[in-house]
Short mmCIF file of C-alpha atoms and ligand atoms in Angstrom, two decimals:
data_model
loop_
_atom_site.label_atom_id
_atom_site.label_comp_id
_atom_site.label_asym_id
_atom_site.label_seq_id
_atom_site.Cartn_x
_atom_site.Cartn_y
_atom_site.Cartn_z
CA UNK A 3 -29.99 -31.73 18.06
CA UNK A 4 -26.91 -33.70 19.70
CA UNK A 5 -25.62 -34.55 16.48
CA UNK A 6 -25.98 -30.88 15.33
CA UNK A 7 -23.56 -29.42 18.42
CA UNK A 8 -20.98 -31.44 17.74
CA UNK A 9 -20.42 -29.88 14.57
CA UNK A 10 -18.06 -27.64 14.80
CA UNK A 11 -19.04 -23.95 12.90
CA UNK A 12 -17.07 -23.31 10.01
CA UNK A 13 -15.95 -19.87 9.89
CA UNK A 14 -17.50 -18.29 7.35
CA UNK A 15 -15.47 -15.70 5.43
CA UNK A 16 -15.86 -12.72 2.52
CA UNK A 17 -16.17 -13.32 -1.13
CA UNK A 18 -12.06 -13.56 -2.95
CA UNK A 19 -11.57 -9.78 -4.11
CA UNK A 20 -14.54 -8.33 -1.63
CA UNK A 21 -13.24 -6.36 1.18
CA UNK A 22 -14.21 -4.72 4.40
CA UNK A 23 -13.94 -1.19 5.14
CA UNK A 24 -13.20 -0.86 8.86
CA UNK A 25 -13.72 1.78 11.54
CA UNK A 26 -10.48 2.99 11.44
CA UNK A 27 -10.59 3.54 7.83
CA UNK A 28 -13.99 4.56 7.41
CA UNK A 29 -13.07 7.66 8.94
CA UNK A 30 -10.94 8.54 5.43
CA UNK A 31 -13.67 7.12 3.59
CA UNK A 32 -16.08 9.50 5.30
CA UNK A 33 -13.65 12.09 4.85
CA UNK A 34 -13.28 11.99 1.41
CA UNK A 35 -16.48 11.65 -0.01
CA UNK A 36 -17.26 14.97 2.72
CA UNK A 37 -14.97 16.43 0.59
CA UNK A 38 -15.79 15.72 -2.67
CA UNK A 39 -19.41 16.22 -2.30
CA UNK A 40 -18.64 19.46 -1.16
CA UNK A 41 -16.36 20.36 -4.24
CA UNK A 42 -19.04 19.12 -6.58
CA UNK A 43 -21.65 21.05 -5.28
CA UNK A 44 -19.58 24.29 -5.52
CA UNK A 45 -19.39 23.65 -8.92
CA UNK A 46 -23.16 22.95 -9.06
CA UNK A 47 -22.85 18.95 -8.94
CA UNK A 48 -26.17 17.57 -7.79
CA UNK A 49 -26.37 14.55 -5.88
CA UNK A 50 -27.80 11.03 -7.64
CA UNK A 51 -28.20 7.41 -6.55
CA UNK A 52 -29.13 4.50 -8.66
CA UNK A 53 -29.45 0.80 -7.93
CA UNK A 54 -26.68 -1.26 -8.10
CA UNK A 55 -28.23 -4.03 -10.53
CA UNK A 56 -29.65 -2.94 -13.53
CA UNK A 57 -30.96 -5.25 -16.55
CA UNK A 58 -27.36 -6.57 -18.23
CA UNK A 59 -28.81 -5.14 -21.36
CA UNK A 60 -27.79 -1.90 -20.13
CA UNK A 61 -24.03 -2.73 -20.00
CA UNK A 62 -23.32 -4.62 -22.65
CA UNK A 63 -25.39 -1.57 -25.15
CA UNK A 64 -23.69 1.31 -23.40
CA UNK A 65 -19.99 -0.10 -22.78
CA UNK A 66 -19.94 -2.62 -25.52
CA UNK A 67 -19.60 -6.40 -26.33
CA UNK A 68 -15.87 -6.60 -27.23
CA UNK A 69 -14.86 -4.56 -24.08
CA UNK A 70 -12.75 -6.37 -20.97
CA UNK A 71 -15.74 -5.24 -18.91
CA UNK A 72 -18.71 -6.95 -20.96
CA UNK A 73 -16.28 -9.45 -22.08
CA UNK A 74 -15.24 -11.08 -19.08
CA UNK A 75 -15.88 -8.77 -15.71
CA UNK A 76 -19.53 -8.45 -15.30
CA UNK A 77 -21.51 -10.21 -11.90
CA UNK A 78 -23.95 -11.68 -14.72
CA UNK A 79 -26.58 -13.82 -13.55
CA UNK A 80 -30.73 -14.69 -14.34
CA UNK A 81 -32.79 -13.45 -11.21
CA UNK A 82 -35.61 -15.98 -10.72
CA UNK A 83 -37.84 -15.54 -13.79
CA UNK A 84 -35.26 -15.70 -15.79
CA UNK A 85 -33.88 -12.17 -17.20
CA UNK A 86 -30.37 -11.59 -16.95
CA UNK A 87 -29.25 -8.85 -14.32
CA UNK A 88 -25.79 -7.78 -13.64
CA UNK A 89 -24.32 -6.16 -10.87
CA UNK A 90 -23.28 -2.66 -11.91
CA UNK A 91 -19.60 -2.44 -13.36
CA UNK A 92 -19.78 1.30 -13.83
CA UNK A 93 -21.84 4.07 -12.91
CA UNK A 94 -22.26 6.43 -15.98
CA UNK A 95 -24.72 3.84 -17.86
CA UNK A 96 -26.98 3.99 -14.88
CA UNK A 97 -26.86 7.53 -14.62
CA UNK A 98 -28.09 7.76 -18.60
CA UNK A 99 -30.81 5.52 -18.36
CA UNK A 100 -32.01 7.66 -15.41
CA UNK A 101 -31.53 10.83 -16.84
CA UNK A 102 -33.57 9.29 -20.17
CA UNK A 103 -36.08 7.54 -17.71
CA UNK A 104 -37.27 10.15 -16.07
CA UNK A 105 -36.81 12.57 -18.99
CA UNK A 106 -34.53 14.70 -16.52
CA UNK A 107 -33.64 16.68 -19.92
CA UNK A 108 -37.46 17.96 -20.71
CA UNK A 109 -37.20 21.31 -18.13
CA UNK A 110 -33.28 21.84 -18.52
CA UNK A 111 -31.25 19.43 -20.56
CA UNK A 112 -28.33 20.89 -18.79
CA UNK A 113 -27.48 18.58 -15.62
CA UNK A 114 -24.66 17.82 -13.49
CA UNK A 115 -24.85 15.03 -10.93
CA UNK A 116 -22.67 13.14 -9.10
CA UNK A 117 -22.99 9.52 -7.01
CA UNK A 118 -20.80 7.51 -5.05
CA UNK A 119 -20.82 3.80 -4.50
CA UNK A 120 -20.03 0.43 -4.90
CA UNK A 121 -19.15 -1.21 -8.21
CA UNK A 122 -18.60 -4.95 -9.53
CA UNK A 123 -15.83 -6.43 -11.84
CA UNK A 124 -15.18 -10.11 -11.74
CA UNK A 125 -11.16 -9.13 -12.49
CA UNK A 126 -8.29 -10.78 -10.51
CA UNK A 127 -7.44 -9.21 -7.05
CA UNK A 128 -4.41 -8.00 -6.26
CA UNK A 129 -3.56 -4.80 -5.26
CA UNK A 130 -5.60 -1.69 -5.67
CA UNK A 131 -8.26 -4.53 -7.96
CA UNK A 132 -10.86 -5.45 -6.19
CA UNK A 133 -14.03 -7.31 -7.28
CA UNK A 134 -16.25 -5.18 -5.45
CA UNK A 135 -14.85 -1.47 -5.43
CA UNK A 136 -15.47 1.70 -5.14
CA UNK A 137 -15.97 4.92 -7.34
CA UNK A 138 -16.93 8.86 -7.13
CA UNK A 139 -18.71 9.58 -10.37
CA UNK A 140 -19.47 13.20 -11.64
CA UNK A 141 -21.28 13.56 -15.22
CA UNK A 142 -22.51 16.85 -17.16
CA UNK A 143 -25.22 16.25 -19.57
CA UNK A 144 -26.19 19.12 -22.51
CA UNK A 145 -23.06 20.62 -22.92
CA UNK A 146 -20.88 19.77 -25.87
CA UNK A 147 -18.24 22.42 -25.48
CA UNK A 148 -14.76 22.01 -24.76
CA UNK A 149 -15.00 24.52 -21.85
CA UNK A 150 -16.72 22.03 -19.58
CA UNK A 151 -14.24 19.64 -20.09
CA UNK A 152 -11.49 21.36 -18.60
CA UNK A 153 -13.89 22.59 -16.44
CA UNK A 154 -14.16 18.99 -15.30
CA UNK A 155 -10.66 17.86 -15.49
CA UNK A 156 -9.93 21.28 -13.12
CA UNK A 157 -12.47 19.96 -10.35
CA UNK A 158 -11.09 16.40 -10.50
CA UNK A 159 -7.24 17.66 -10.11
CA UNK A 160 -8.31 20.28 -7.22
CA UNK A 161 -9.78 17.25 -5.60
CA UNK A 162 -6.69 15.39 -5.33
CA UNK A 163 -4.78 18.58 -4.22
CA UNK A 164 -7.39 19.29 -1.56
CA UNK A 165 -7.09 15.79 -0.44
CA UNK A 166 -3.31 16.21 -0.13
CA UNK A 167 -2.79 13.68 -3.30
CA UNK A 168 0.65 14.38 -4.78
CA UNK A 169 1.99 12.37 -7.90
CA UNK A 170 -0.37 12.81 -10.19
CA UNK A 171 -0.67 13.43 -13.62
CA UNK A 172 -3.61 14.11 -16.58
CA UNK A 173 -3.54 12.71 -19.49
CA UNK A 174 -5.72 13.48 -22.12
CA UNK A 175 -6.15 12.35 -26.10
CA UNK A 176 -9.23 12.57 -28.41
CA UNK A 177 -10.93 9.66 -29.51
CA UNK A 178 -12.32 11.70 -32.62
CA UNK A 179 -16.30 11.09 -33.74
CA UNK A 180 -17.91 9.08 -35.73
CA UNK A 181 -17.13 11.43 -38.73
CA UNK A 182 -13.20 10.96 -38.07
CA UNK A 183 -12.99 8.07 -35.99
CA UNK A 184 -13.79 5.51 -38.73
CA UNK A 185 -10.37 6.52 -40.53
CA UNK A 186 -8.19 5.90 -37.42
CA UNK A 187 -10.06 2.83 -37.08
CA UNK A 188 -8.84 1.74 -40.50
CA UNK A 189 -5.09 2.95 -40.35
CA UNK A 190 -5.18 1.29 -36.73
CA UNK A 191 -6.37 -1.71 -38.70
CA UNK A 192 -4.06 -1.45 -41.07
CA UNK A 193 -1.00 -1.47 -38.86
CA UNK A 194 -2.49 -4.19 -36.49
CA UNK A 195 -2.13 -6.37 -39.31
CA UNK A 196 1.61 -6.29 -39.66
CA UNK A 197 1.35 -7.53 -35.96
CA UNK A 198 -0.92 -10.19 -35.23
CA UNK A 199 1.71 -12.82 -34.05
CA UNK A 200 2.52 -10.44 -31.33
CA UNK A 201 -0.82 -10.06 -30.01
CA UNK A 202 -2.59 -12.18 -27.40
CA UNK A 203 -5.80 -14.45 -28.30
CA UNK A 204 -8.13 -11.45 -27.10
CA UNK A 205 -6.22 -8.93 -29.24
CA UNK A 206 -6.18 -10.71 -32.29
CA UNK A 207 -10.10 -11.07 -32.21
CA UNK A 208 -10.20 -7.54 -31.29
CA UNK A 209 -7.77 -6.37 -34.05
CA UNK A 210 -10.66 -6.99 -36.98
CA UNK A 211 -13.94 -6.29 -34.45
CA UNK A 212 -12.65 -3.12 -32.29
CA UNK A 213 -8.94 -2.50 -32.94
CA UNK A 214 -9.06 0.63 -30.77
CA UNK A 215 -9.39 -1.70 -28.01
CA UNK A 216 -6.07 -3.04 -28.72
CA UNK A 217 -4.26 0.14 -27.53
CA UNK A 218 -5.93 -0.57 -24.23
CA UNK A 219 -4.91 -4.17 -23.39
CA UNK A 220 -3.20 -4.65 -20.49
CA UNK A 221 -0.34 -7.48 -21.56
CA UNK A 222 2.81 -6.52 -21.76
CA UNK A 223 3.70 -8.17 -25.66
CA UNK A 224 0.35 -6.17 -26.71
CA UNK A 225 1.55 -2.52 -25.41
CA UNK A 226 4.78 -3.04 -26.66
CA UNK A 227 3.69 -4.13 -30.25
CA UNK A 228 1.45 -0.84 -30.16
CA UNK A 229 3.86 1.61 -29.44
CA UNK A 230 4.14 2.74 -33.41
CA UNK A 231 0.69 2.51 -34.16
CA UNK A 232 -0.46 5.91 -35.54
CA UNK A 233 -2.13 8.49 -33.46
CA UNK A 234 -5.86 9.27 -33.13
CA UNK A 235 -4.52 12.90 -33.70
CA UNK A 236 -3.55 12.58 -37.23
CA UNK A 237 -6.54 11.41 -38.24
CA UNK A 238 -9.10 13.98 -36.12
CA UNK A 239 -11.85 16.12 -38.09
CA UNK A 240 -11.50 19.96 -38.45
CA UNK A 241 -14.42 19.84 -35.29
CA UNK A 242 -12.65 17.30 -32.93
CA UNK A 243 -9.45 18.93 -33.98
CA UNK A 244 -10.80 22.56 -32.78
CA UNK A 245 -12.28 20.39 -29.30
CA UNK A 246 -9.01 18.78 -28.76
CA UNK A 247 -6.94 22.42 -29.06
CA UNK A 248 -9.65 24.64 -27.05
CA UNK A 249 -9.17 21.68 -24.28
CA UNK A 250 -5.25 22.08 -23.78
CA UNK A 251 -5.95 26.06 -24.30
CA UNK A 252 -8.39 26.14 -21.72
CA UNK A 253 -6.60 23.52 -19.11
CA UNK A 254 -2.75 25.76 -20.02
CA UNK A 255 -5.25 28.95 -18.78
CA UNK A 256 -6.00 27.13 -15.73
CA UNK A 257 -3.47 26.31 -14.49
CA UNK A 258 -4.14 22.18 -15.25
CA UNK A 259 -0.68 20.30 -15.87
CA UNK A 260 -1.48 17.37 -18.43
CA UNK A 261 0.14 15.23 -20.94
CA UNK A 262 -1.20 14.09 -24.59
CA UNK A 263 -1.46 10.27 -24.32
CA UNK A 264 -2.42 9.40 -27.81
CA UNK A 265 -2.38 5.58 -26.76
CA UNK A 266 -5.36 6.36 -24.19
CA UNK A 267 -8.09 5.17 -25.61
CA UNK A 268 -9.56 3.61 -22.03
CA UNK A 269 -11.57 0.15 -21.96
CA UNK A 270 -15.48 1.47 -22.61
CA UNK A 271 -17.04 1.81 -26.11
CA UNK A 272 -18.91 5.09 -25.53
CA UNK A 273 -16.47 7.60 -25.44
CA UNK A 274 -15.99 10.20 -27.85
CA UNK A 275 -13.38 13.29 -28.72
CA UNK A 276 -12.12 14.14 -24.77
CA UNK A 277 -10.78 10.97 -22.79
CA UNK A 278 -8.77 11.41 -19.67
CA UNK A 279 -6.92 9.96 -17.03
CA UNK A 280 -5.28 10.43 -14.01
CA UNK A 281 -2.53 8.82 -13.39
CA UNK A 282 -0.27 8.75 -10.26
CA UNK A 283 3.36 6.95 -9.50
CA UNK A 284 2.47 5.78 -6.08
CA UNK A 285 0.26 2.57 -6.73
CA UNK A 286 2.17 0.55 -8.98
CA UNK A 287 0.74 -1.28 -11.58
CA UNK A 288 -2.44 0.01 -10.82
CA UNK A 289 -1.48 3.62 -12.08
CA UNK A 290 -4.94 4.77 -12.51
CA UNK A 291 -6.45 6.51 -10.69
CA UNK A 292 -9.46 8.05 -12.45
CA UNK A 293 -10.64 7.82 -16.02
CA UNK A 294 -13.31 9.59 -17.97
CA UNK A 295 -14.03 11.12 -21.39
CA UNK A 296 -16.92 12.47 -23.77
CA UNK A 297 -19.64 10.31 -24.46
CA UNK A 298 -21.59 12.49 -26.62
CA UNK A 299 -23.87 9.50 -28.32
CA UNK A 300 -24.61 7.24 -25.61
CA UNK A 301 -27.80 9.30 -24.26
CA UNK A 302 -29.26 8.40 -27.99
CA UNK A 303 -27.79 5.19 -28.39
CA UNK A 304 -29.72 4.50 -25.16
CA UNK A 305 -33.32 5.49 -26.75
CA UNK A 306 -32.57 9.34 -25.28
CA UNK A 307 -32.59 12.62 -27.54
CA UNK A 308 -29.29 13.61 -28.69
CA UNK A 309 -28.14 15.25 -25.70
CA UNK A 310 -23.73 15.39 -25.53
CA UNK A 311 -22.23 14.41 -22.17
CA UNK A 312 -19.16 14.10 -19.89
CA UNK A 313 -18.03 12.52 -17.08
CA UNK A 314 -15.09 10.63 -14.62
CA UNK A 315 -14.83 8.09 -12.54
CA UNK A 316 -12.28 8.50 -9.92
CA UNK A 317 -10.88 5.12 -8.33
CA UNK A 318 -12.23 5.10 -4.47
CA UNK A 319 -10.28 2.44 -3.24
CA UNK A 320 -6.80 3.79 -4.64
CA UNK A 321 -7.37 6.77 -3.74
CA UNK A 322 -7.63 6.28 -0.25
CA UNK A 323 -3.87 4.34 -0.86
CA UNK A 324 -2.47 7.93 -2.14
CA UNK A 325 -4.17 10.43 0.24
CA UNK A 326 -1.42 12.62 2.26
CA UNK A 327 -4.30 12.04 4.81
CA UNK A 328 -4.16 9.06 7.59
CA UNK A 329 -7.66 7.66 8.84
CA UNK A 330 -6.22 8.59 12.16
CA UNK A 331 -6.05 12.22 11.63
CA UNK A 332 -9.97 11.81 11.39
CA UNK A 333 -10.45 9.32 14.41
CA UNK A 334 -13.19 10.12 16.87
CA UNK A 335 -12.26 10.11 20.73
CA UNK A 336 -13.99 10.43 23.74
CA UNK A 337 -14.53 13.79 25.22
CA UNK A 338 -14.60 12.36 28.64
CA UNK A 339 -15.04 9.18 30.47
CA UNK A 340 -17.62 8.45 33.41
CA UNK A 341 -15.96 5.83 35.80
CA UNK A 342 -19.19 4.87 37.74
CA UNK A 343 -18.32 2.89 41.24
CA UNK A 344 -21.18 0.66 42.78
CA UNK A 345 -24.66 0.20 41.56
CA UNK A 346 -26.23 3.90 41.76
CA UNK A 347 -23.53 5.40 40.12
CA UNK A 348 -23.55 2.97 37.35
CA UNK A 349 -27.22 4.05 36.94
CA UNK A 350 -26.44 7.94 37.49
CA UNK A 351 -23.81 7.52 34.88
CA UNK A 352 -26.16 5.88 32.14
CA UNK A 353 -28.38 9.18 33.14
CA UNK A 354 -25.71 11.44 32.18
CA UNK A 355 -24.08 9.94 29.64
CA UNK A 356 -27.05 9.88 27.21
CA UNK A 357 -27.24 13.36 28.54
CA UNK A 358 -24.17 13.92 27.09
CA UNK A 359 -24.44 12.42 24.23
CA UNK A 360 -27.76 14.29 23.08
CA UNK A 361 -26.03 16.85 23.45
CA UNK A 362 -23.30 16.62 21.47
CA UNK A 363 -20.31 15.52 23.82
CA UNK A 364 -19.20 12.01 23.44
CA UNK A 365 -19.27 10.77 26.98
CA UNK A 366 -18.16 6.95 27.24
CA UNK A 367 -19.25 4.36 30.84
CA UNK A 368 -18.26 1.51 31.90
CA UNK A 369 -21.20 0.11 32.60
CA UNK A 370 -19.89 -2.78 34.60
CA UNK A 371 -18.54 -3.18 38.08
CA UNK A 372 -14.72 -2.72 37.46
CA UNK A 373 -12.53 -1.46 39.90
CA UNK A 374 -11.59 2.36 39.37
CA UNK A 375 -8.11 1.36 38.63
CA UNK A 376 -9.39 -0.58 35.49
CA UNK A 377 -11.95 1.82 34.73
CA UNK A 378 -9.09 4.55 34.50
CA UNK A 379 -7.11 2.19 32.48
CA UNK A 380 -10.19 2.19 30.34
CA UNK A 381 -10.21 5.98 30.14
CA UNK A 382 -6.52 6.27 29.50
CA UNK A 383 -6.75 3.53 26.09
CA UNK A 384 -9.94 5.67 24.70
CA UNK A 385 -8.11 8.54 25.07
CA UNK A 386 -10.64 10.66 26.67
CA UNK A 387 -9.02 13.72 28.25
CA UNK A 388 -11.39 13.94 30.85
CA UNK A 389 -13.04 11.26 33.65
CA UNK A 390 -15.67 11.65 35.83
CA UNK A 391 -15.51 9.72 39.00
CA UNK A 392 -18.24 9.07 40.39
CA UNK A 393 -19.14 6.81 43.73
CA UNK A 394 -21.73 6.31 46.30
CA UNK A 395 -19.52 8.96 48.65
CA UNK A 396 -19.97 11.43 45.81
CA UNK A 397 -23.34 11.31 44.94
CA UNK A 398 -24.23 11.38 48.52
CA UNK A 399 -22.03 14.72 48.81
CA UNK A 400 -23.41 15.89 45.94
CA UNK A 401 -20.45 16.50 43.92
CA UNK A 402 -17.99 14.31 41.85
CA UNK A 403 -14.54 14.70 40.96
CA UNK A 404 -13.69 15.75 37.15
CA UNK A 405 -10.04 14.46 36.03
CA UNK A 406 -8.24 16.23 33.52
CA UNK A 407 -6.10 13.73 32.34
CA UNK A 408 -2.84 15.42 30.97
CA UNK A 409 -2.66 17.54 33.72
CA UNK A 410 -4.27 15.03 36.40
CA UNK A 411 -5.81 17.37 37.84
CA UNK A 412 -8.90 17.15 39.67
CA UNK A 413 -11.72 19.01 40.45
CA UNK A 414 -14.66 18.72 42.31
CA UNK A 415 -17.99 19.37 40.40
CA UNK A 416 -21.29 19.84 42.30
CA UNK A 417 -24.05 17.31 40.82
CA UNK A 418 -26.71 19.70 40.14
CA UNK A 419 -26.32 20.60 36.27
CA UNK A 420 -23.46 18.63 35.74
CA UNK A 421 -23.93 18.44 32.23
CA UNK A 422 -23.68 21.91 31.97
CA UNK A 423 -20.69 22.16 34.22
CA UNK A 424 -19.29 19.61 32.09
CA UNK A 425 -19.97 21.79 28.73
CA UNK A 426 -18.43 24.97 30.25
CA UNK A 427 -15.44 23.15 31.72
CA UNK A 428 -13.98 23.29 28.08
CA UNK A 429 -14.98 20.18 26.72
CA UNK A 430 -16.80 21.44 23.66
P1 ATP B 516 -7.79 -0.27 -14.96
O1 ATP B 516 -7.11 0.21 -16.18
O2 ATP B 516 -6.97 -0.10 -13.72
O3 ATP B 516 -8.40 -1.63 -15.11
P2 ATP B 516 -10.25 0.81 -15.83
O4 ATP B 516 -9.89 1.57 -17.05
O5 ATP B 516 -10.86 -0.53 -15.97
O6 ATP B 516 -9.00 0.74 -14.83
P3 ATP B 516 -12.41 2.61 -15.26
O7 ATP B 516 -13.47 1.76 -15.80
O8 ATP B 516 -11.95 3.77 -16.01
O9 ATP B 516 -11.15 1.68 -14.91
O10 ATP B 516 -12.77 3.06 -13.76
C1 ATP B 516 -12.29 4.27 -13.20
C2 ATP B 516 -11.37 4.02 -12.03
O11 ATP B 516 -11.89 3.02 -11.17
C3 ATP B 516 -10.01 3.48 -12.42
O12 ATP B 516 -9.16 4.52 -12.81
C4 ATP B 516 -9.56 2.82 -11.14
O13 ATP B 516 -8.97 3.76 -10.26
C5 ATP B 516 -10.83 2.32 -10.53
N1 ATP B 516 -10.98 0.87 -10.74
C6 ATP B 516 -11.33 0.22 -11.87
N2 ATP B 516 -11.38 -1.11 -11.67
C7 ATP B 516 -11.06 -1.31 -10.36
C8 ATP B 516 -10.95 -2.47 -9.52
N3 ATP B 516 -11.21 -3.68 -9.98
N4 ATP B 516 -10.59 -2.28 -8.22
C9 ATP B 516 -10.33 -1.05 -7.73
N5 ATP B 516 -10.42 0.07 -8.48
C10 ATP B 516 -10.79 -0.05 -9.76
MG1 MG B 517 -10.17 -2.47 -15.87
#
């Protein structure tokens, strides 16, 4: 055992690119998802939660092999028998293999849900890229029409306005179907080849196994060589064509500023036609703020019926970086302060401040045997705009002194029903 105390404890700290959320910012946190689960339901958003490992299978069927995700991002690892899990990089795959699970389509294929949580990408932190994030997810299974994609991209951009978000901007493209897409894919091809020397390693494996993927790369000598390369919206089918146009119609009618991006193709396998993204001037590199498209095959490619879909992921972490809101605006003080003097009071003031508290006034104690003076210093640093004093004189008179603290005025309040004196004396 002697041996063992002289070791000094290492300090143990959090995983690189892991983060904690504070009280001080959880406030914003709590804030915001208030708000958006509130949004979504008005728009008839149902609430779902899934786990946050799921087989790796999963991932690497629904987002694909030659993505930066599967590639290189996923928490992969075999669980003690062996199978490979992962720790979820996204939430829409989840969502799919729930909604197929539990054959959520049989009664009404038409479902709108929405989760929010904690994701995993093994990326390189810096800031606004974290390996453990956060996203707010919203999907729309069994509806293939246009409509509901504006629908969608409306919600998302009222979100940011109602959570005083300024700076940002939609931008939409098509990424065709599998009719229309395989032509892009070959002109894409086709014009890749003229630039392999100016692609990096990953890009020139890509450019022959998933060139599309190759608009999406991050390095700088990549984006550059792409600027040319044709657009998606040359090549588009008579049907994506018509999705693409009733899209900008319908987001023009609503009001819904946007840009075509026809170099968004975003860095997930599943999407088809619609792809968005939000993007904002007020993080820096990390410009994006939430991304989401059409993914009308994955619910089949996933062993489902062929059921179209939709949905966004909206960056948690940034957005709480671009918010007009401060965590402080939502910080939680006292409503008033019981400085207890000598050992009954102490006692009387546990009695009334779980009274209090039960009943919905956030009464703070002491509980120790500070002088007043500190107590009120106490008071004065939680901000509580009231105190109660309270010492053996008082309770013996049967009445204790309330202290309004901007004014400092004080009163005396008679003992008997003192919570209810303290509820009418415009606390609450
Ligand atoms: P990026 O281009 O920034 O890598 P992405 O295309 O990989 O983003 P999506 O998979 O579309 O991101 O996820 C949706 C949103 O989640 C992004 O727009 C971003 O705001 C946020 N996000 C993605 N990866 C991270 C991360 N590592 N840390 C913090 N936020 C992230
Ligand atoms: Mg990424």
């Amino acid at each position: 055992m002697k041996d063992r105390e002289e070791i000094p404890y290492k300090m143990i700290q959090l995983i690189r690119g892991f983060k904690d959320i504070l009280p001080g910012e959880t406030e914003l946190w709590r804030h915001i998802e208030k708000v958006a689960a509130s949004l979504f339901e008005d728009f008839g958003f149902k609430e779902i939660r899934i786990p946050v490992m799921e087989k790796t299978e999963l991932f690497a069927r629904s987002i694909g092999e030659d993505t930066d995700i599967v590639e290189k991002e996923m928490y992969t690892f075999p669980d003690r028998k062996g199978d490979l899990i992962t720790l979820r990089p996204e939430a829409t795959a989840s969502i799919v293999r729930s909604y197929i699970q539990h054959k959520l389509y049989a009664s009404d294929p038409v479902r709108k849900f929405y989760t929010i949580g904690p994701m995993f990408r093994r990326e390189r932190p810096q800031k606004g890229r974290y390996r453990q994030f956060y996203q707010i997810n919203a999907e729309v299974f069994g509806v293939g029409s246009a409509y509901i994609d504006a629908q969608l991209i409306f919600m998302l951009m009222n979100l940011f306005s109602r959570l005083s978000v300024t700076d940002t901007e939609a931008h939409i493209n098509s990424l065709g179907c599998p009719v229309c897409r395989p032509n892009f894919r070959t002109a894409i091809s086709e014009f890749l080849s003229s630039k392999t020397d100016a692609l990096c390693a990953d890009c020139q494996r890509r450019s022959s196994r998933n060139p599309l993927r190759v608009l999406d790369c991050k390095v700088p000598t990549c984006r550059e060589a792409v600027t040319d390369a044709p657009s998606v919206l040359e090549h588009l089918c008579p049907e994506c064509a018509e999705h693409f146009d009733i899209l900008k119609t319908s987001l023009k009618n609503l009001d819904v500023p946007f840009v075509t991006d026809k170099r968004l193709v975003r860095g997930l396998d599943y999407y088809t036609r619609t792809t968005f993204e939000i993007q904002t001037g007020s993080l820096g590199a990390q410009n994006a703020v939430a991304g989401g498209g059409r993914y009308d095959g994955l619910v089949k490619t996933l062993g489902g019926p062929d059921i179209p879909a939709i949905g966004f992921a909206i960056g948690f972490d940034r957005l709480t970086e671009i918010t007009g809101l401060k965590a402080s605006d939502f910080e939680q003080k006292p409503d008033v302060f019981i400085a207890a003097l000598g050992e009954k009071s102490q006692s009387k003031a546990l009695e009334w401040a779980c009274a209090l508290n039960m009943q919905g006034i956030k009464a703070e104690t002491a509980f120790g045997d500070s002088s007043l003076k500190s107590q009120m210093k106490r008071a004065d640093k939680l901000a509580a705009p009231y105190v109660l004093i309270v010492g053996d004189k008082e309770l013996e008179e049967g009445a204790v002194l309330l202290r309004n603290m901007a004014t400092k005025e004080q009163v005396s309040v008679p003992l008997d029903n003192i919570v209810e004196t303290l509820k009418a004396n415009s606390l609450k």
